[in-house]
Amino acid sequence: MFGTALIVFREVLEAALIVGVVAAATRGIAGRGRWIAGGLALGLLGAVLVALGAEAISHLAEGMGQELFNASILGIAVAMLAWHNIWMSAHGRELAASAKRVGGDIRAGAKALSVLLVVVAVAVLREGSETVLFLYGVAVSGDASSGGMIAGGLIGLAGGVAVGWLLFAGLLRIPVKHFFSATSLLVLLLAAGMASQAARFLIQANVLPSLASPLWDTSGFVPNSSMAGKVLQGLVGYDARPAGMQIAFFMVVLVTLVAGMSWARRRGGG
Amino acid sequence: MPRLVAALLMSLSLGAFATGEPEFKLAIENHRFAPDRIEVPAGKKVKLLVENRDATPEEFESDELKIEKVIPGKAKATIYVGPLKAGEYRFVGEFNEKTARGVIVAK
């Protein structure tokens, strides 16, 4: 039971952190709770479908289908997060300043909500498919009693969600003056981090070279297996031993997004 | 933009895999790796041909090799490893970490 709980916790944690950041970043948009729920449902459905099709996906692209699939959905999430941040840079000040969030903000709301839905769905799908496969394995092998497995899974799920919730609640306490800058920064790092994770899958797929691996090793400082390491992995794509290509993807997305955001801010007249 | 890049890479990759890497067979049986110690040449890219003989899925994971791959039950998978500097690199089956452990030794 404990083993099940731990594995489910680790998988859920990464998705929960992403959901926490994105939920905080879209604060104030009317009805976003339903969209988060929608993203979760879509992600879970997708996770089951991906788990069912895991073998078929694996055999695509000369056996590299799984890696390319993961890199692609991460890429979609990066694009959505980038769009969110650039859009917020152009319109953020209006939203922060305006007391009402209806009328002219409906268009703003709809854009933010679609980002929320897609990013939540992608995060849940990625981690969820692994969790579904793991739980299926436990159920079929009969090693654990089904009661123990269900209990372990629920404990792991609750633990992961709790950490995500803590992050979300913590972010909401940031004073309004700094709130949009803070969440914007977190979304920026999240996008760059997911890009570096996509790079890792492309290296694994033998599509990209690693370019010096590892570029550095901070395992003595924050190992990947530690709690801090896992949280940082979820938030910024931290890797104690990153390949050069991972860092390259991170920096390219970071620089491009910062440039895009400041261009949007100037253009938005904010 | 990243979406375009991913799509482009996907199409490029379908024909661009190098051939001729040394191949090594690895089996997963009863939640254990067989063999659990594989010697590979250092400085060269190699191919692991993994066969999961168990009915349940396993996740081949190695932090040191930077590999994470789910292998469904009764299925095979290809994993590219390296080029590695000389040394030992641990890997585990994340779904059965207590028993599924192995090491790749690059010489």
mmCIF file of C-alpha atoms in Angstrom:
data_model
loop_
_atom_site.group_PDB
_atom_site.id
_atom_site.type_symbol
_atom_site.label_atom_id
_atom_site.label_comp_id
_atom_site.label_asym_id
_atom_site.label_seq_id
_atom_site.Cartn_x
_atom_site.Cartn_y
_atom_site.Cartn_z
ATOM 1 C CA MET A 1 0.000 0.000 0.000
ATOM 2 C CA PHE A 2 2.763 2.437 0.923
ATOM 3 C CA GLY A 3 4.648 1.650 -2.287
ATOM 4 C CA THR A 4 1.520 2.374 -4.308
ATOM 5 C CA ALA A 5 0.933 5.603 -2.401
ATOM 6 C CA LEU A 6 4.461 6.828 -3.017
ATOM 7 C CA ILE A 7 4.441 6.184 -6.743
ATOM 8 C CA VAL A 8 1.000 7.727 -7.228
ATOM 9 C CA PHE A 9 2.072 10.713 -5.092
ATOM 10 C CA ARG A 10 5.131 11.376 -7.249
ATOM 11 C CA GLU A 11 3.130 11.260 -10.472
ATOM 12 C CA VAL A 12 0.261 13.361 -9.151
ATOM 13 C CA LEU A 13 2.614 15.928 -7.590
ATOM 14 C CA GLU A 14 4.021 17.144 -10.863
ATOM 15 C CA ALA A 15 0.578 17.613 -12.406
ATOM 16 C CA ALA A 16 -0.786 19.211 -9.219
ATOM 17 C CA LEU A 17 1.991 21.824 -9.131
ATOM 18 C CA ILE A 18 1.295 22.822 -12.712
ATOM 19 C CA VAL A 19 -2.446 23.036 -12.063
ATOM 20 C CA GLY A 20 -1.767 25.121 -8.932
ATOM 21 C CA VAL A 21 0.345 27.661 -10.789
ATOM 22 C CA VAL A 22 -2.004 27.957 -13.754
ATOM 23 C CA ALA A 23 -5.101 28.146 -11.532
ATOM 24 C CA ALA A 24 -3.514 30.997 -9.566
ATOM 25 C CA ALA A 25 -2.361 32.730 -12.737
ATOM 26 C CA THR A 26 -5.920 32.801 -14.089
ATOM 27 C CA ARG A 27 -7.405 34.178 -10.889
ATOM 28 C CA GLY A 28 -10.341 36.465 -11.334
ATOM 29 C CA ILE A 29 -11.601 34.936 -14.558
ATOM 30 C CA ALA A 30 -15.239 34.099 -14.040
ATOM 31 C CA GLY A 31 -16.194 30.436 -14.056
ATOM 32 C CA ARG A 32 -12.668 29.091 -14.184
ATOM 33 C CA GLY A 33 -13.426 26.401 -11.617
ATOM 34 C CA ARG A 34 -15.574 24.613 -14.175
ATOM 35 C CA TRP A 35 -12.798 24.882 -16.754
ATOM 36 C CA ILE A 36 -10.233 23.449 -14.347
ATOM 37 C CA ALA A 37 -12.625 20.599 -13.656
ATOM 38 C CA GLY A 38 -13.112 20.200 -17.394
ATOM 39 C CA GLY A 39 -9.356 20.078 -17.946
ATOM 40 C CA LEU A 40 -8.995 17.476 -15.205
ATOM 41 C CA ALA A 41 -11.759 15.337 -16.690
ATOM 42 C CA LEU A 42 -10.316 15.631 -20.192
ATOM 43 C CA GLY A 43 -6.845 14.845 -18.882
ATOM 44 C CA LEU A 44 -8.070 11.779 -17.007
ATOM 45 C CA LEU A 45 -9.965 10.529 -20.037
ATOM 46 C CA GLY A 46 -6.874 11.144 -22.144
ATOM 47 C CA ALA A 47 -4.719 9.330 -19.588
ATOM 48 C CA VAL A 48 -6.902 6.235 -19.814
ATOM 49 C CA LEU A 49 -6.885 6.363 -23.620
ATOM 50 C CA VAL A 50 -3.106 6.806 -23.709
ATOM 51 C CA ALA A 51 -2.673 3.944 -21.242
ATOM 52 C CA LEU A 52 -4.872 1.723 -23.418
ATOM 53 C CA GLY A 53 -2.985 2.741 -26.539
ATOM 54 C CA ALA A 54 0.458 2.678 -24.907
ATOM 55 C CA GLU A 55 1.703 -0.227 -26.904
ATOM 56 C CA ALA A 56 0.479 1.172 -30.215
ATOM 57 C CA ILE A 57 1.970 4.585 -29.439
ATOM 58 C CA SER A 58 5.310 3.008 -28.491
ATOM 59 C CA HIS A 59 5.643 1.288 -31.849
ATOM 60 C CA LEU A 60 5.146 4.491 -33.842
ATOM 61 C CA ALA A 61 8.143 6.288 -35.303
ATOM 62 C CA GLU A 62 10.438 3.260 -35.240
ATOM 63 C CA GLY A 63 9.808 2.590 -31.564
ATOM 64 C CA MET A 64 10.158 6.199 -30.463
ATOM 65 C CA GLY A 65 6.437 6.994 -30.478
ATOM 66 C CA GLN A 66 6.170 7.396 -26.703
ATOM 67 C CA GLU A 67 9.010 9.914 -26.564
ATOM 68 C CA LEU A 68 7.671 11.923 -29.492
ATOM 69 C CA PHE A 69 4.160 11.883 -28.067
ATOM 70 C CA ASN A 70 5.399 13.188 -24.707
ATOM 71 C CA ALA A 71 7.535 15.858 -26.370
ATOM 72 C CA SER A 72 4.601 16.956 -28.531
ATOM 73 C CA ILE A 73 2.080 17.356 -25.741
ATOM 74 C CA LEU A 74 4.663 19.195 -23.664
ATOM 75 C CA GLY A 75 5.218 21.402 -26.694
ATOM 76 C CA ILE A 76 1.499 22.145 -26.879
ATOM 77 C CA ALA A 77 1.482 23.095 -23.197
ATOM 78 C CA VAL A 78 4.509 25.367 -23.720
ATOM 79 C CA ALA A 79 2.717 27.100 -26.601
ATOM 80 C CA MET A 80 -0.421 27.642 -24.495
ATOM 81 C CA LEU A 81 1.546 28.995 -21.538
ATOM 82 C CA ALA A 82 3.497 31.289 -23.845
ATOM 83 C CA TRP A 83 0.265 32.557 -25.384
ATOM 84 C CA HIS A 84 -1.165 33.178 -21.918
ATOM 85 C CA ASN A 85 1.825 35.208 -20.799
ATOM 86 C CA ILE A 86 2.079 37.265 -23.948
ATOM 87 C CA TRP A 87 -1.626 37.960 -23.904
ATOM 88 C CA MET A 88 -1.530 38.905 -20.217
ATOM 89 C CA SER A 89 1.376 41.264 -20.910
ATOM 90 C CA ALA A 90 -0.704 43.100 -23.449
ATOM 91 C CA HIS A 91 -3.871 43.206 -21.360
ATOM 92 C CA GLY A 92 -2.800 42.458 -17.814
ATOM 93 C CA ARG A 93 -2.862 45.974 -16.574
ATOM 94 C CA GLU A 94 -6.425 46.520 -17.763
ATOM 95 C CA LEU A 95 -7.566 43.357 -16.011
ATOM 96 C CA ALA A 96 -5.740 44.171 -12.807
ATOM 97 C CA ALA A 97 -7.118 47.680 -12.765
ATOM 98 C CA SER A 98 -10.679 46.994 -13.677
ATOM 99 C CA ALA A 99 -13.054 46.274 -10.855
ATOM 100 C CA LYS A 100 -15.554 44.440 -13.009
ATOM 101 C CA ARG A 101 -14.714 41.204 -14.739
ATOM 102 C CA VAL A 102 -17.656 40.939 -17.100
ATOM 103 C CA GLY A 103 -18.563 42.637 -20.322
ATOM 104 C CA GLY A 104 -15.386 43.552 -22.166
ATOM 105 C CA ASP A 105 -13.466 40.977 -20.188
ATOM 106 C CA ILE A 106 -15.466 38.079 -21.549
ATOM 107 C CA ARG A 107 -13.053 37.728 -24.446
ATOM 108 C CA ALA A 108 -10.163 37.890 -22.036
ATOM 109 C CA GLY A 109 -11.804 35.274 -19.898
ATOM 110 C CA ALA A 110 -12.446 32.882 -22.773
ATOM 111 C CA LYS A 111 -8.829 33.013 -23.939
ATOM 112 C CA ALA A 112 -7.465 32.434 -20.458
ATOM 113 C CA LEU A 113 -9.913 29.603 -19.865
ATOM 114 C CA SER A 114 -8.916 27.705 -22.990
ATOM 115 C CA VAL A 115 -5.282 27.950 -21.918
ATOM 116 C CA LEU A 116 -6.239 26.666 -18.490
ATOM 117 C CA LEU A 117 -8.164 23.743 -19.940
ATOM 118 C CA VAL A 118 -5.393 22.640 -22.298
ATOM 119 C CA VAL A 119 -2.512 23.018 -19.831
ATOM 120 C CA VAL A 120 -4.406 21.215 -17.058
ATOM 121 C CA ALA A 121 -5.419 18.443 -19.474
ATOM 122 C CA VAL A 122 -1.853 18.005 -20.741
ATOM 123 C CA ALA A 123 -0.363 17.911 -17.243
ATOM 124 C CA VAL A 124 -2.923 15.381 -16.019
ATOM 125 C CA LEU A 125 -2.665 13.290 -19.184
ATOM 126 C CA ARG A 126 1.100 12.963 -19.010
ATOM 127 C CA GLU A 127 1.388 11.917 -15.418
ATOM 128 C CA GLY A 128 -2.014 10.233 -15.397
ATOM 129 C CA SER A 129 -1.231 7.755 -18.166
ATOM 130 C CA GLU A 130 1.779 6.461 -16.239
ATOM 131 C CA THR A 131 -0.289 6.229 -13.081
ATOM 132 C CA VAL A 132 -3.084 4.349 -14.861
ATOM 133 C CA LEU A 133 -0.583 1.848 -16.273
ATOM 134 C CA PHE A 134 1.063 1.416 -12.889
ATOM 135 C CA LEU A 135 -2.245 0.846 -11.103
ATOM 136 C CA TYR A 136 -3.376 -1.548 -13.828
ATOM 137 C CA GLY A 137 -0.196 -3.534 -13.263
ATOM 138 C CA VAL A 138 -0.745 -3.687 -9.530
ATOM 139 C CA ALA A 139 -4.371 -4.729 -9.977
ATOM 140 C CA VAL A 140 -3.579 -7.465 -12.476
ATOM 141 C CA SER A 141 -0.569 -8.910 -10.729
ATOM 142 C CA GLY A 142 -2.476 -9.598 -7.546
ATOM 143 C CA ASP A 143 0.535 -8.616 -5.457
ATOM 144 C CA ALA A 144 -1.486 -6.198 -3.428
ATOM 145 C CA SER A 145 -5.004 -6.681 -2.189
ATOM 146 C CA SER A 146 -7.339 -4.415 -4.108
ATOM 147 C CA GLY A 147 -8.209 -2.654 -0.879
ATOM 148 C CA GLY A 148 -4.582 -1.872 -0.196
ATOM 149 C CA MET A 149 -4.060 -0.645 -3.734
ATOM 150 C CA ILE A 150 -7.129 1.588 -3.675
ATOM 151 C CA ALA A 151 -6.127 2.982 -0.287
ATOM 152 C CA GLY A 152 -2.543 3.568 -1.420
ATOM 153 C CA GLY A 153 -3.678 5.216 -4.634
ATOM 154 C CA LEU A 154 -6.069 7.520 -2.806
ATOM 155 C CA ILE A 155 -3.453 8.479 -0.238
ATOM 156 C CA GLY A 156 -0.956 9.267 -2.988
ATOM 157 C CA LEU A 157 -3.590 11.242 -4.892
ATOM 158 C CA ALA A 158 -4.609 13.185 -1.798
ATOM 159 C CA GLY A 159 -0.980 13.936 -0.958
ATOM 160 C CA GLY A 160 -0.174 15.219 -4.422
ATOM 161 C CA VAL A 161 -3.327 17.328 -4.601
ATOM 162 C CA ALA A 162 -2.601 18.731 -1.138
ATOM 163 C CA VAL A 163 0.821 19.989 -2.184
ATOM 164 C CA GLY A 164 -0.649 21.531 -5.342
ATOM 165 C CA TRP A 165 -3.346 23.185 -3.245
ATOM 166 C CA LEU A 166 -0.770 24.559 -0.816
ATOM 167 C CA LEU A 167 1.095 26.119 -3.709
ATOM 168 C CA PHE A 168 -2.112 27.595 -5.118
ATOM 169 C CA ALA A 169 -3.240 28.979 -1.747
ATOM 170 C CA GLY A 170 0.231 30.335 -1.080
ATOM 171 C CA LEU A 171 0.269 32.136 -4.409
ATOM 172 C CA LEU A 172 -3.102 33.752 -3.714
ATOM 173 C CA ARG A 173 -1.628 35.396 -0.644
ATOM 174 C CA ILE A 174 0.786 37.416 -2.717
ATOM 175 C CA PRO A 175 -0.216 41.095 -2.489
ATOM 176 C CA VAL A 176 -2.244 42.192 -5.515
ATOM 177 C CA LYS A 177 0.440 44.696 -6.487
ATOM 178 C CA HIS A 178 2.901 41.881 -7.206
ATOM 179 C CA PHE A 179 0.463 39.113 -8.004
ATOM 180 C CA PHE A 180 0.445 39.278 -11.790
ATOM 181 C CA SER A 181 4.219 39.688 -11.999
ATOM 182 C CA ALA A 182 4.742 36.748 -9.666
ATOM 183 C CA THR A 183 2.372 34.385 -11.476
ATOM 184 C CA SER A 184 3.658 35.606 -14.810
ATOM 185 C CA LEU A 185 7.186 34.693 -13.698
ATOM 186 C CA LEU A 186 6.068 31.276 -12.534
ATOM 187 C CA VAL A 187 4.274 30.604 -15.817
ATOM 188 C CA LEU A 188 7.398 31.749 -17.686
ATOM 189 C CA LEU A 189 9.581 29.306 -15.722
ATOM 190 C CA LEU A 190 6.982 26.578 -16.124
ATOM 191 C CA ALA A 191 6.989 27.026 -19.904
ATOM 192 C CA ALA A 192 10.797 27.020 -20.083
ATOM 193 C CA GLY A 193 10.930 23.994 -17.770
ATOM 194 C CA MET A 194 8.434 22.016 -19.846
ATOM 195 C CA ALA A 195 10.453 22.864 -22.946
ATOM 196 C CA SER A 196 13.568 21.406 -21.320
ATOM 197 C CA GLN A 197 11.580 18.263 -20.449
ATOM 198 C CA ALA A 198 10.456 18.021 -24.060
ATOM 199 C CA ALA A 199 14.132 18.263 -25.036
ATOM 200 C CA ARG A 200 14.922 15.336 -22.759
ATOM 201 C CA PHE A 201 12.360 13.187 -24.595
ATOM 202 C CA LEU A 202 13.683 14.275 -27.983
ATOM 203 C CA ILE A 203 17.190 13.288 -26.880
ATOM 204 C CA GLN A 204 15.814 9.956 -25.696
ATOM 205 C CA ALA A 205 14.117 9.531 -29.076
ATOM 206 C CA ASN A 206 17.493 9.972 -30.751
ATOM 207 C CA VAL A 207 16.153 12.965 -32.634
ATOM 208 C CA LEU A 208 18.349 15.529 -30.904
ATOM 209 C CA PRO A 209 21.915 15.232 -29.624
ATOM 210 C CA SER A 210 22.417 15.787 -25.915
ATOM 211 C CA LEU A 211 25.252 18.340 -26.376
ATOM 212 C CA ALA A 212 27.299 17.494 -23.308
ATOM 213 C CA SER A 213 25.555 15.406 -20.737
ATOM 214 C CA PRO A 214 25.561 16.260 -17.963
ATOM 215 C CA LEU A 215 26.407 19.899 -18.342
ATOM 216 C CA TRP A 216 26.698 20.133 -14.565
ATOM 217 C CA ASP A 217 25.791 18.021 -11.568
ATOM 218 C CA THR A 218 24.012 19.552 -8.600
ATOM 219 C CA SER A 219 22.981 16.206 -7.098
ATOM 220 C CA GLY A 220 25.037 16.959 -4.033
ATOM 221 C CA PHE A 221 23.008 20.100 -3.570
ATOM 222 C CA VAL A 222 19.456 19.126 -4.592
ATOM 223 C CA PRO A 223 19.174 15.538 -5.822
ATOM 224 C CA ASN A 224 16.431 14.675 -8.321
ATOM 225 C CA SER A 225 14.968 12.127 -5.940
ATOM 226 C CA SER A 226 14.500 14.578 -3.052
ATOM 227 C CA MET A 227 11.196 16.326 -2.321
ATOM 228 C CA ALA A 228 12.752 19.686 -3.188
ATOM 229 C CA GLY A 229 14.054 18.190 -6.412
ATOM 230 C CA LYS A 230 10.621 16.879 -7.365
ATOM 231 C CA VAL A 231 8.930 20.212 -6.634
ATOM 232 C CA LEU A 232 11.548 22.109 -8.618
ATOM 233 C CA GLN A 233 11.182 19.593 -11.414
ATOM 234 C CA GLY A 234 7.455 20.306 -11.577
ATOM 235 C CA LEU A 235 7.836 24.077 -11.409
ATOM 236 C CA VAL A 236 10.905 24.804 -13.538
ATOM 237 C CA GLY A 237 11.883 21.464 -15.063
ATOM 238 C CA TYR A 238 14.825 21.152 -12.678
ATOM 239 C CA ASP A 239 17.301 18.388 -13.416
ATOM 240 C CA ALA A 240 20.379 17.917 -11.240
ATOM 241 C CA ARG A 241 22.281 16.597 -14.246
ATOM 242 C CA PRO A 242 20.913 18.418 -17.279
ATOM 243 C CA ALA A 243 21.992 17.761 -20.820
ATOM 244 C CA GLY A 244 23.257 20.779 -22.734
ATOM 245 C CA MET A 245 20.270 20.546 -25.084
ATOM 246 C CA GLN A 246 17.841 20.757 -22.147
ATOM 247 C CA ILE A 247 19.478 23.998 -21.021
ATOM 248 C CA ALA A 248 19.446 25.269 -24.603
ATOM 249 C CA PHE A 249 15.682 24.670 -24.922
ATOM 250 C CA PHE A 250 15.114 26.288 -21.523
ATOM 251 C CA MET A 251 17.080 29.402 -22.433
ATOM 252 C CA VAL A 252 15.567 29.749 -25.911
ATOM 253 C CA VAL A 253 12.015 29.593 -24.553
ATOM 254 C CA LEU A 254 12.885 31.906 -21.663
ATOM 255 C CA VAL A 255 14.504 34.548 -23.855
ATOM 256 C CA THR A 256 11.870 34.305 -26.601
ATOM 257 C CA LEU A 257 9.040 34.553 -24.127
ATOM 258 C CA VAL A 258 10.546 37.486 -22.243
ATOM 259 C CA ALA A 259 11.051 39.275 -25.559
ATOM 260 C CA GLY A 260 7.498 38.450 -26.606
ATOM 261 C CA MET A 261 6.107 39.671 -23.313
ATOM 262 C CA SER A 262 7.902 42.993 -23.366
ATOM 263 C CA TRP A 263 6.905 43.537 -26.998
ATOM 264 C CA ALA A 264 3.289 42.827 -26.059
ATOM 265 C CA ARG A 265 3.470 45.151 -23.088
ATOM 266 C CA ARG A 266 4.716 48.019 -25.239
ATOM 267 C CA ARG A 267 2.193 47.302 -27.962
ATOM 268 C CA GLY A 268 -0.641 46.977 -25.469
ATOM 269 C CA GLY A 269 0.104 50.489 -24.333
ATOM 270 C CA GLY A 270 0.190 49.284 -20.770
ATOM 271 C CA MET B 1 5.927 27.769 -32.716
ATOM 272 C CA PRO B 2 7.072 24.918 -30.500
ATOM 273 C CA ARG B 3 4.131 22.945 -31.908
ATOM 274 C CA LEU B 4 5.454 23.443 -35.445
ATOM 275 C CA VAL B 5 8.918 22.424 -34.379
ATOM 276 C CA ALA B 6 7.608 19.279 -32.745
ATOM 277 C CA ALA B 7 5.664 18.356 -35.874
ATOM 278 C CA LEU B 8 8.674 19.003 -38.059
ATOM 279 C CA LEU B 9 10.900 16.923 -35.851
ATOM 280 C CA MET B 10 8.320 14.152 -35.846
ATOM 281 C CA SER B 11 8.378 13.962 -39.626
ATOM 282 C CA LEU B 12 12.145 14.211 -39.831
ATOM 283 C CA SER B 13 12.643 11.507 -37.280
ATOM 284 C CA LEU B 14 10.667 8.923 -39.207
ATOM 285 C CA GLY B 15 13.532 8.358 -41.593
ATOM 286 C CA ALA B 16 16.470 9.763 -39.767
ATOM 287 C CA PHE B 17 17.443 7.138 -37.259
ATOM 288 C CA ALA B 18 21.022 6.027 -37.477
ATOM 289 C CA THR B 19 21.550 2.345 -37.961
ATOM 290 C CA GLY B 20 24.452 0.208 -36.911
ATOM 291 C CA GLU B 21 24.517 0.820 -33.168
ATOM 292 C CA PRO B 22 25.562 -2.154 -31.060
ATOM 293 C CA GLU B 23 22.456 -3.877 -29.718
ATOM 294 C CA PHE B 24 21.950 -5.375 -26.312
ATOM 295 C CA LYS B 25 19.046 -7.484 -25.184
ATOM 296 C CA LEU B 26 17.364 -6.932 -21.863
ATOM 297 C CA ALA B 27 14.397 -8.820 -20.480
ATOM 298 C CA ILE B 28 11.981 -8.002 -17.720
ATOM 299 C CA GLU B 29 10.789 -11.136 -16.025
ATOM 300 C CA ASN B 30 9.041 -11.517 -12.691
ATOM 301 C CA HIS B 31 9.660 -7.822 -12.017
ATOM 302 C CA ARG B 32 13.412 -8.294 -12.420
ATOM 303 C CA PHE B 33 15.848 -7.374 -15.143
ATOM 304 C CA ALA B 34 17.694 -10.144 -16.907
ATOM 305 C CA PRO B 35 20.597 -9.574 -17.158
ATOM 306 C CA ASP B 36 20.843 -7.010 -14.395
ATOM 307 C CA ARG B 37 24.320 -5.953 -15.453
ATOM 308 C CA ILE B 38 25.117 -4.962 -19.020
ATOM 309 C CA GLU B 39 28.530 -3.991 -20.331
ATOM 310 C CA VAL B 40 28.566 -1.503 -23.180
ATOM 311 C CA PRO B 41 31.360 0.289 -24.995
ATOM 312 C CA ALA B 42 31.976 3.796 -23.686
ATOM 313 C CA GLY B 43 31.685 6.766 -26.032
ATOM 314 C CA LYS B 44 29.244 5.023 -28.390
ATOM 315 C CA LYS B 45 25.527 5.185 -28.812
ATOM 316 C CA VAL B 46 23.962 1.780 -28.159
ATOM 317 C CA LYS B 47 20.517 0.255 -28.504
ATOM 318 C CA LEU B 48 18.762 -1.653 -25.751
ATOM 319 C CA LEU B 49 16.159 -4.096 -27.026
ATOM 320 C CA VAL B 50 13.916 -4.540 -24.033
ATOM 321 C CA GLU B 51 11.370 -7.316 -23.822
ATOM 322 C CA ASN B 52 8.809 -7.183 -21.060
ATOM 323 C CA ARG B 53 7.869 -10.814 -20.460
ATOM 324 C CA ASP B 54 5.619 -9.934 -17.555
ATOM 325 C CA ALA B 55 1.910 -9.409 -18.116
ATOM 326 C CA THR B 56 2.053 -6.030 -16.379
ATOM 327 C CA PRO B 57 3.623 -2.789 -17.605
ATOM 328 C CA GLU B 58 6.971 -1.575 -16.312
ATOM 329 C CA GLU B 59 8.615 1.810 -16.456
ATOM 330 C CA PHE B 60 12.281 1.704 -17.339
ATOM 331 C CA GLU B 61 13.738 4.647 -15.524
ATOM 332 C CA SER B 62 17.239 5.890 -15.016
ATOM 333 C CA ASP B 63 18.078 9.274 -13.634
ATOM 334 C CA GLU B 64 21.758 8.761 -14.483
ATOM 335 C CA LEU B 65 21.003 7.784 -18.097
ATOM 336 C CA LYS B 66 18.157 10.303 -18.367
ATOM 337 C CA ILE B 67 15.725 7.686 -19.620
ATOM 338 C CA GLU B 68 12.060 7.265 -18.789
ATOM 339 C CA LYS B 69 10.034 4.779 -20.809
ATOM 340 C CA VAL B 70 6.914 2.770 -20.116
ATOM 341 C CA ILE B 71 6.898 -0.732 -21.573
ATOM 342 C CA PRO B 72 3.465 -2.366 -21.644
ATOM 343 C CA GLY B 73 3.100 -5.989 -20.564
ATOM 344 C CA LYS B 74 4.175 -8.638 -23.103
ATOM 345 C CA ALA B 75 5.661 -5.939 -25.293
ATOM 346 C CA LYS B 76 9.031 -4.887 -26.627
ATOM 347 C CA ALA B 77 10.676 -1.505 -26.716
ATOM 348 C CA THR B 78 13.814 0.079 -28.073
ATOM 349 C CA ILE B 79 15.863 2.378 -25.873
ATOM 350 C CA TYR B 80 18.821 4.381 -27.127
ATOM 351 C CA VAL B 81 21.581 4.818 -24.575
ATOM 352 C CA GLY B 82 24.673 6.961 -24.700
ATOM 353 C CA PRO B 83 27.233 7.867 -25.742
ATOM 354 C CA LEU B 84 28.344 7.269 -22.179
ATOM 355 C CA LYS B 85 31.533 8.168 -20.411
ATOM 356 C CA ALA B 86 33.187 5.218 -18.691
ATOM 357 C CA GLY B 87 31.412 4.347 -15.480
ATOM 358 C CA GLU B 88 28.416 2.653 -13.946
ATOM 359 C CA TYR B 89 24.858 3.806 -14.521
ATOM 360 C CA ARG B 90 21.976 2.482 -12.483
ATOM 361 C CA PHE B 91 18.479 1.892 -13.794
ATOM 362 C CA VAL B 92 15.278 0.659 -12.189
ATOM 363 C CA GLY B 93 11.823 -0.537 -13.046
ATOM 364 C CA GLU B 94 9.911 2.244 -11.358
ATOM 365 C CA PHE B 95 6.752 0.234 -10.930
ATOM 366 C CA ASN B 96 8.641 -2.499 -9.066
ATOM 367 C CA GLU B 97 11.632 -0.653 -7.721
ATOM 368 C CA LYS B 98 12.379 -3.098 -4.948
ATOM 369 C CA THR B 99 13.230 -5.938 -7.296
ATOM 370 C CA ALA B 100 13.734 -4.395 -10.727
ATOM 371 C CA ARG B 101 17.223 -2.960 -10.530
ATOM 372 C CA GLY B 102 20.149 -3.040 -12.885
ATOM 373 C CA VAL B 103 23.330 -1.347 -13.911
ATOM 374 C CA ILE B 104 24.921 -0.462 -17.219
ATOM 375 C CA VAL B 105 28.704 -0.485 -17.151
ATOM 376 C CA ALA B 106 30.420 1.558 -19.823
ATOM 377 C CA LYS B 107 34.017 0.600 -20.538
#
